[in-house]
């Protein structure tokens, strides 16, 4: 007679097998094509069997077909969007978290909410935001923007004599004032909180994509002003000081979407470009982009803890709560304890290490500009942070072909982009694992593309 294995030994074996495959994946990823191998993906599409399959069989299939079917965005030659990689400690923390399987609330995950609280305090400190601020982890900047814009909406309506318990029913009109180059997801965040995106008063931007403070409409207490730290094409930062002056004088709420760019504030070299940032009412920053924590992880930070809690608490949220728990500050009730990965990321870097990493993204971005220009490309903006928008004036069609050629080569990956009426592509330096030789291969792939297409 065989004695059945105890349930958790079986989980432990599957866990070890998963991390064994993960290890092999990471050890070969840097040499692999950046492109996903998609031809076998149908092999995942099994008819759901009547009787379940062993964990070993499942993980073998997932690794055999799923691993090659990934984009190699965790390695150093992926320059699309602002994806970032995963710092070793943060990636390791993710695996341990998966064994713990905690949900991040005070009764259900004591140690993980401690880690999250510490990570939030560290982030507020590193970003040099007001010490009275608080925050919450969300799945990303889209949800963090939603969380804070909802808080802003409720607070402004309350000030106009419409208590937050009433929601939007019978509410006075609010005005949304935003950068003409605000991120597309912010429009969705606005729609999710019932403000829509058709009536936004867009503020013109300058030739770097920065909001023009001298073109702001007159503000009043019905206004939500949406600025950004990190223009997704140029990396530029809005003029926070001038915007804060106007918002404070009028009683408007100033919100900053800094999904990838807010971390520039942790670079001693770049911080001066974000002067006045601390004067805003709320800030969004992702952990999964430039900080290089694993997906999915964003932070909603607010200088008015009571307002955030009043808008986000479970139940009659506008009633004060005595024992706040993360679900009273963020949209979800049950959720992954993702903040622990940010805790691990920040602890593994330390203050100086974070400064070095963020500053390195900037140096890498600046270093490729002369090399791109030597190939006949044009970068029509200053390098403010880690984003580089590239064009080839009068040669849009060639530019588009270059993008496809490089993508197909598997040597590097970046995406086509359009900015201020110019067509081209965008290169993001946001992965801790990107080294000089990766930049050499990026430039080499562009050179080869131009040669092949000539
Ligand atoms: C990526 C990004 C977002 C959306 O963030 P998610 O984490 O993908 O939800 C919002 N704003 C800016 C500026 C971004 O770069």
XYZ file of C-alpha atoms and ligand atoms in Angstrom:
469
model
C 0.000 0.000 0.000
C 1.369 3.465 -0.908
C 0.962 6.329 1.505
C -0.332 9.383 -0.380
C 1.921 12.405 -0.378
C 0.650 15.191 1.938
C -1.055 17.982 -0.034
C 1.507 20.668 0.711
C 4.427 18.439 -0.292
C 2.781 18.231 -3.678
C 2.461 22.012 -3.795
C 6.100 22.354 -2.732
C 7.239 20.047 -5.558
C 5.240 21.963 -8.146
C 6.575 25.229 -6.761
C 10.156 23.952 -7.067
C 9.540 22.755 -10.615
C 8.107 26.142 -11.584
C 11.133 27.946 -10.210
C 13.470 25.432 -11.881
C 11.909 26.236 -15.277
C 12.021 29.917 -14.433
C 15.691 29.691 -13.655
C 16.504 27.970 -16.948
C 14.388 30.552 -18.777
C 16.241 33.478 -17.254
C 19.661 31.933 -17.808
C 19.140 31.732 -21.569
C 16.914 34.742 -22.197
C 19.667 37.269 -22.953
C 20.942 35.224 -25.922
C 17.526 34.519 -27.356
C 15.637 36.382 -30.080
C 13.617 39.191 -28.503
C 10.624 38.016 -30.526
C 8.163 35.465 -29.220
C 7.911 32.121 -31.021
C 4.192 32.006 -31.695
C 3.919 29.076 -34.123
C 3.307 26.474 -31.401
C 0.827 28.394 -29.256
C -2.064 26.237 -30.445
C -0.487 23.379 -28.502
C -1.758 25.155 -25.366
C -5.311 24.926 -26.649
C -6.130 21.449 -25.324
C -9.633 20.183 -24.968
C -10.300 20.490 -21.241
C -9.979 16.878 -20.031
C -12.498 15.169 -17.839
C -9.839 14.066 -15.397
C -7.197 16.604 -14.363
C -3.565 16.437 -15.412
C -0.541 16.356 -13.095
C 1.258 19.547 -12.136
C 4.445 18.137 -13.715
C 2.742 17.645 -17.083
C 1.157 21.078 -16.944
C 4.372 22.886 -16.089
C 6.283 20.943 -18.728
C 3.799 22.066 -21.390
C 3.707 25.604 -20.114
C 7.481 25.790 -20.215
C 7.906 24.023 -23.559
C 5.359 26.172 -25.408
C 4.767 29.162 -23.169
C 8.367 30.123 -22.457
C 9.390 30.503 -26.125
C 6.055 32.255 -26.653
C 7.112 35.184 -24.478
C 8.651 38.416 -25.684
C 12.126 38.636 -24.141
C 11.155 41.861 -22.403
C 12.779 40.759 -19.149
C 16.184 40.908 -20.877
C 18.180 43.891 -22.056
C 17.284 44.331 -25.741
C 13.604 45.163 -25.385
C 12.989 48.908 -25.777
C 9.232 49.057 -26.423
C 6.625 51.024 -24.427
C 8.120 51.553 -20.922
C 8.191 47.951 -19.822
C 11.160 47.621 -17.454
C 12.454 44.289 -16.203
C 12.482 42.663 -12.803
C 15.238 43.242 -10.266
C 16.609 39.975 -8.840
C 15.360 40.552 -5.293
C 11.925 41.626 -6.531
C 11.661 38.617 -8.818
C 12.699 36.298 -5.992
C 10.225 37.994 -3.666
C 7.482 37.232 -6.195
C 8.218 33.511 -6.005
C 8.173 33.522 -2.201
C 4.940 35.511 -2.232
C 3.388 32.875 -4.452
C 4.080 30.252 -1.785
C 2.643 32.490 0.931
C -0.501 33.277 -1.126
C -1.548 36.112 1.155
C -4.235 38.651 0.469
C -3.100 42.098 1.478
C -5.335 43.076 4.377
C -4.693 43.379 8.082
C -6.430 40.159 9.176
C -5.320 38.106 6.214
C -1.713 39.141 5.604
C 0.045 40.714 8.596
C 3.592 40.481 7.279
C 2.777 41.477 3.727
C 0.873 44.601 4.704
C 3.800 45.550 6.924
C 6.075 45.209 3.890
C 3.666 47.306 1.823
C 3.426 50.027 4.453
C 7.209 50.251 4.601
C 7.485 50.312 0.799
C 4.976 53.183 0.632
C 6.873 55.170 3.286
C 10.150 54.562 1.448
C 8.629 55.657 -1.860
C 7.249 58.876 -0.308
C 10.677 59.562 1.178
C 12.652 58.740 -1.986
C 10.332 60.856 -4.137
C 10.627 63.688 -1.622
C 6.851 64.041 -1.222
C 5.154 65.554 1.870
C 5.554 63.272 4.901
C 1.836 63.440 5.708
C 1.111 61.641 2.405
C -0.120 58.084 2.263
C -0.708 55.629 -0.518
C -1.917 52.312 -1.788
C -0.751 49.657 -4.205
C -2.832 49.077 -7.321
C -2.399 46.934 -10.416
C -0.773 49.835 -12.263
C -0.963 53.494 -13.112
C -4.355 53.203 -14.798
C -5.964 52.067 -11.560
C -3.840 54.423 -9.466
C -4.983 57.353 -11.612
C -8.571 56.172 -11.251
C -8.213 55.915 -7.470
C -6.798 59.401 -7.059
C -9.036 61.106 -9.599
C -12.000 59.633 -7.770
C -10.618 61.029 -4.513
C -10.107 64.402 -6.184
C -13.609 64.317 -7.675
C -15.175 63.548 -4.283
C -13.165 66.184 -2.418
C -13.905 68.940 -4.931
C -17.620 68.063 -4.985
C -17.674 68.057 -1.193
C -16.179 71.554 -1.214
C -18.905 72.627 -3.605
C -21.472 71.515 -1.009
C -22.193 68.070 -2.476
C -21.227 65.407 0.136
C -19.289 62.419 -1.208
C -21.920 59.892 -0.106
C -24.166 61.177 -2.900
C -21.743 60.225 -5.672
C -22.474 61.885 -8.988
C -26.228 61.877 -8.540
C -27.363 65.480 -8.670
C -23.778 66.697 -8.471
C -22.618 70.116 -9.667
C -20.414 70.114 -12.767
C -16.681 69.602 -12.431
C -14.017 70.767 -14.889
C -11.095 68.616 -15.975
C -8.034 70.502 -17.199
C -5.300 68.311 -18.675
C -2.121 68.415 -20.697
C -2.791 68.017 -24.416
C -0.325 65.124 -24.225
C -1.753 63.393 -21.174
C -1.412 59.583 -21.399
C -4.255 57.841 -23.228
C -5.040 55.667 -20.198
C -5.881 58.751 -18.124
C -8.849 59.332 -20.418
C -10.039 55.854 -19.536
C -9.478 56.496 -15.828
C -11.671 59.586 -16.152
C -14.383 57.596 -17.891
C -14.247 54.932 -15.185
C -15.065 57.533 -12.523
C -17.971 58.960 -14.463
C -16.353 62.199 -15.620
C -16.022 61.102 -19.240
C -13.313 62.294 -21.567
C -15.217 64.470 -24.040
C -15.307 67.688 -22.041
C -11.629 67.916 -21.020
C -10.104 71.367 -21.370
C -6.778 70.522 -22.974
C -3.824 72.791 -22.313
C -1.346 73.262 -25.188
C 2.184 71.923 -24.774
C 5.563 73.290 -25.830
C 8.040 71.728 -28.270
C 9.139 69.275 -25.562
C 5.601 68.111 -24.778
C 5.372 70.125 -21.520
C 2.130 71.809 -20.467
C 2.247 75.560 -21.010
C 1.409 77.173 -17.674
C 0.835 80.490 -19.490
C -1.959 78.859 -21.515
C -3.947 77.567 -18.535
C -7.634 78.537 -18.381
C -8.889 80.403 -15.308
C -9.298 77.900 -12.477
C -11.898 77.576 -9.742
C -12.747 75.034 -6.999
C -14.577 72.801 -9.490
C -11.279 72.043 -11.271
C -9.164 68.896 -11.440
C -5.814 69.719 -13.076
C -3.954 66.770 -14.598
C -0.238 67.116 -15.224
C 2.425 64.528 -15.924
C 5.937 63.652 -14.845
C 7.353 61.856 -17.844
C 5.918 62.477 -21.308
C 5.755 59.060 -22.906
C 7.513 60.242 -26.098
C 10.032 62.778 -24.818
C 10.254 61.973 -21.096
C 9.684 65.657 -20.251
C 8.182 66.970 -17.004
C 5.384 69.534 -16.699
C 6.099 72.854 -14.886
C 4.778 71.802 -11.483
C 5.660 74.960 -9.580
C 3.769 77.254 -11.935
C 0.805 74.860 -12.055
C 0.751 74.532 -8.261
C 0.699 78.339 -7.894
C -2.435 78.534 -10.026
C -4.128 75.515 -8.439
C -3.487 76.684 -4.893
C -4.759 80.190 -5.595
C -7.991 78.797 -7.055
C -8.590 75.829 -4.737
C -8.170 73.338 -7.619
C -6.793 69.805 -7.154
C -3.425 69.182 -8.855
C -2.797 65.568 -9.863
C 0.419 64.240 -11.402
C 0.605 61.101 -13.524
C 4.205 59.977 -13.122
C 3.778 56.353 -14.149
C 7.402 55.931 -15.207
C 8.780 59.456 -14.782
C 8.217 60.061 -11.080
C 11.242 57.928 -10.209
C 13.427 60.559 -11.906
C 12.915 62.433 -8.661
C 15.107 59.779 -6.961
C 18.035 60.727 -9.205
C 20.116 63.542 -7.724
C 21.000 64.608 -11.255
C 17.429 64.646 -12.587
C 15.458 65.758 -9.497
C 15.820 69.498 -10.251
C 13.709 68.974 -13.406
C 10.771 68.028 -11.152
C 10.869 71.142 -8.992
C 7.536 71.870 -7.305
C 6.321 68.275 -7.688
C 5.744 68.015 -3.935
C 3.129 70.775 -4.131
C 0.610 68.567 -5.946
C -2.314 66.894 -4.160
C -1.771 63.425 -5.612
C 0.781 61.419 -7.587
C 0.829 58.169 -9.505
C 3.900 56.050 -10.039
C 4.325 52.513 -11.301
C 6.605 50.027 -9.590
C 6.554 47.761 -12.652
C 8.093 50.219 -15.135
C 11.266 52.175 -14.260
C 11.575 50.732 -10.760
C 11.794 47.219 -12.250
C 9.418 45.419 -9.918
C 7.447 42.593 -11.589
C 4.009 43.171 -13.104
C 1.510 44.270 -11.971
C 2.217 47.018 -9.508
C 1.428 50.724 -9.276
C 1.227 53.233 -6.459
C -1.449 55.833 -5.736
C 0.048 58.495 -3.449
C -2.031 61.219 -1.838
C -1.186 64.152 0.412
C -4.672 63.970 1.996
C -4.899 60.540 3.687
C -8.394 61.200 5.067
C -9.731 62.094 1.626
C -8.251 58.959 0.049
C -9.699 56.799 2.807
C -13.081 58.501 2.634
C -13.319 57.750 -1.087
C -11.906 54.233 -1.025
C -13.073 52.657 2.236
C -15.360 49.659 2.010
C -18.996 50.174 2.950
C -20.124 53.694 3.707
C -16.663 54.914 2.819
C -17.277 58.475 3.827
C -17.537 57.428 7.487
C -14.253 57.592 9.374
C -12.586 54.230 10.052
C -10.555 53.452 13.113
C -8.458 50.567 11.846
C -7.485 51.290 8.260
C -6.458 48.362 6.132
C -5.183 48.509 2.521
C -8.603 47.687 1.089
C -9.795 51.005 2.550
C -7.274 52.878 0.416
C -7.398 51.042 -2.911
C -10.073 49.715 -5.277
C -9.744 46.000 -4.558
C -10.822 44.024 -1.524
C -8.895 40.774 -2.102
C -5.659 41.269 -3.948
C -2.071 40.083 -4.289
C 0.444 41.467 -1.827
C 2.361 43.045 -4.672
C 3.832 45.789 -2.508
C 6.234 43.287 -0.988
C 8.039 43.128 -4.337
C 8.509 46.888 -4.289
C 9.830 46.617 -0.753
C 12.362 44.036 -1.975
C 13.258 46.127 -5.040
C 13.907 49.249 -2.975
C 15.819 47.405 -0.265
C 18.003 45.673 -2.842
C 18.894 48.980 -4.495
C 19.221 51.221 -1.487
C 18.990 54.979 -1.873
C 22.183 55.251 -3.903
C 21.429 52.196 -6.019
C 18.056 53.627 -7.032
C 19.684 56.955 -7.880
C 22.313 55.106 -9.958
C 19.800 52.964 -11.832
C 17.460 55.823 -12.693
C 20.357 58.074 -13.694
C 21.789 55.247 -15.821
C 18.529 55.061 -17.838
C 19.000 58.738 -18.599
C 22.636 58.325 -19.599
C 21.782 55.362 -21.808
C 19.044 57.400 -23.513
C 21.375 60.349 -24.061
C 24.185 58.088 -25.296
C 22.222 56.659 -28.226
C 21.176 60.051 -29.639
C 24.464 60.865 -31.427
C 24.617 57.285 -32.681
C 21.094 57.566 -34.099
C 21.971 60.894 -35.687
C 25.068 59.362 -37.261
C 22.708 56.922 -38.991
C 20.645 59.793 -40.385
C 17.863 59.737 -37.805
C 16.590 62.789 -35.978
C 15.620 63.145 -32.315
C 13.401 66.247 -32.259
C 13.544 66.841 -28.487
C 15.990 67.131 -25.606
C 16.600 63.945 -23.669
C 14.805 64.745 -20.420
C 14.797 61.260 -18.997
C 14.734 57.746 -20.470
C 12.477 58.104 -23.537
C 13.773 58.841 -27.034
C 11.442 59.672 -29.921
C 13.148 59.129 -33.289
C 12.152 60.320 -36.782
C 13.601 60.555 -40.252
C 12.182 63.778 -41.699
C 10.610 63.284 -45.118
C 11.139 59.519 -44.938
C 8.143 58.239 -42.991
C 7.816 55.116 -45.126
C 11.458 54.137 -44.638
C 11.126 54.766 -40.912
C 8.135 52.427 -40.693
C 10.060 49.753 -42.622
C 13.032 50.114 -40.292
C 10.779 49.473 -37.289
C 9.415 46.269 -38.861
C 12.867 45.128 -39.993
C 14.400 45.524 -36.543
C 11.419 43.848 -34.868
C 11.653 40.894 -37.265
C 15.399 40.561 -36.739
C 14.844 39.628 -33.085
C 17.923 41.700 -32.235
C 15.913 44.418 -30.501
C 12.312 45.541 -30.158
C 10.782 49.009 -30.140
C 7.482 50.289 -31.452
C 6.312 52.819 -34.024
C 5.082 56.116 -32.582
C 3.694 59.474 -33.627
C 4.462 62.668 -31.757
C 3.419 66.238 -32.585
C 2.581 65.269 -36.153
C 5.853 63.431 -36.769
C 5.987 59.711 -37.514
C 8.775 57.547 -36.205
C 9.514 55.228 -33.331
C 10.172 55.359 -29.648
C 12.969 53.812 -27.640
C 12.605 53.365 -23.891
C 15.586 52.799 -21.621
C 13.972 51.308 -18.574
C 15.409 47.870 -17.903
C 17.981 47.315 -15.141
C 19.428 44.462 -17.259
C 20.258 46.608 -20.315
C 24.017 46.852 -20.772
C 26.305 48.678 -23.210
C 26.498 45.688 -25.533
C 22.692 45.673 -25.766
C 22.803 49.270 -26.977
C 25.498 48.261 -29.481
C 23.204 45.553 -30.812
C 20.285 47.997 -31.006
C 22.358 50.408 -33.086
C 23.739 47.487 -35.126
C 20.212 46.278 -35.883
C 19.232 49.767 -37.085
C 22.334 49.948 -39.266
C 21.601 46.528 -40.772
C 18.004 47.545 -41.425
C 19.093 50.676 -43.286
C 21.610 48.640 -45.301
C 19.091 45.945 -46.213
C 16.415 48.479 -47.128
C 18.714 50.697 -49.235
C 2.143 53.275 -18.680
C 1.538 54.579 -18.375
C 0.254 54.672 -17.810
C -0.600 53.439 -17.577
O 0.046 52.631 -16.650
P -0.294 51.104 -16.396
O 0.616 50.743 -15.286
O 0.046 50.404 -17.676
O -1.726 50.996 -16.051
C -0.221 55.919 -17.474
N 0.517 57.024 -17.683
C 1.742 56.986 -18.241
C 2.505 58.255 -18.437
C 2.306 55.765 -18.602
O 3.532 55.718 -19.136
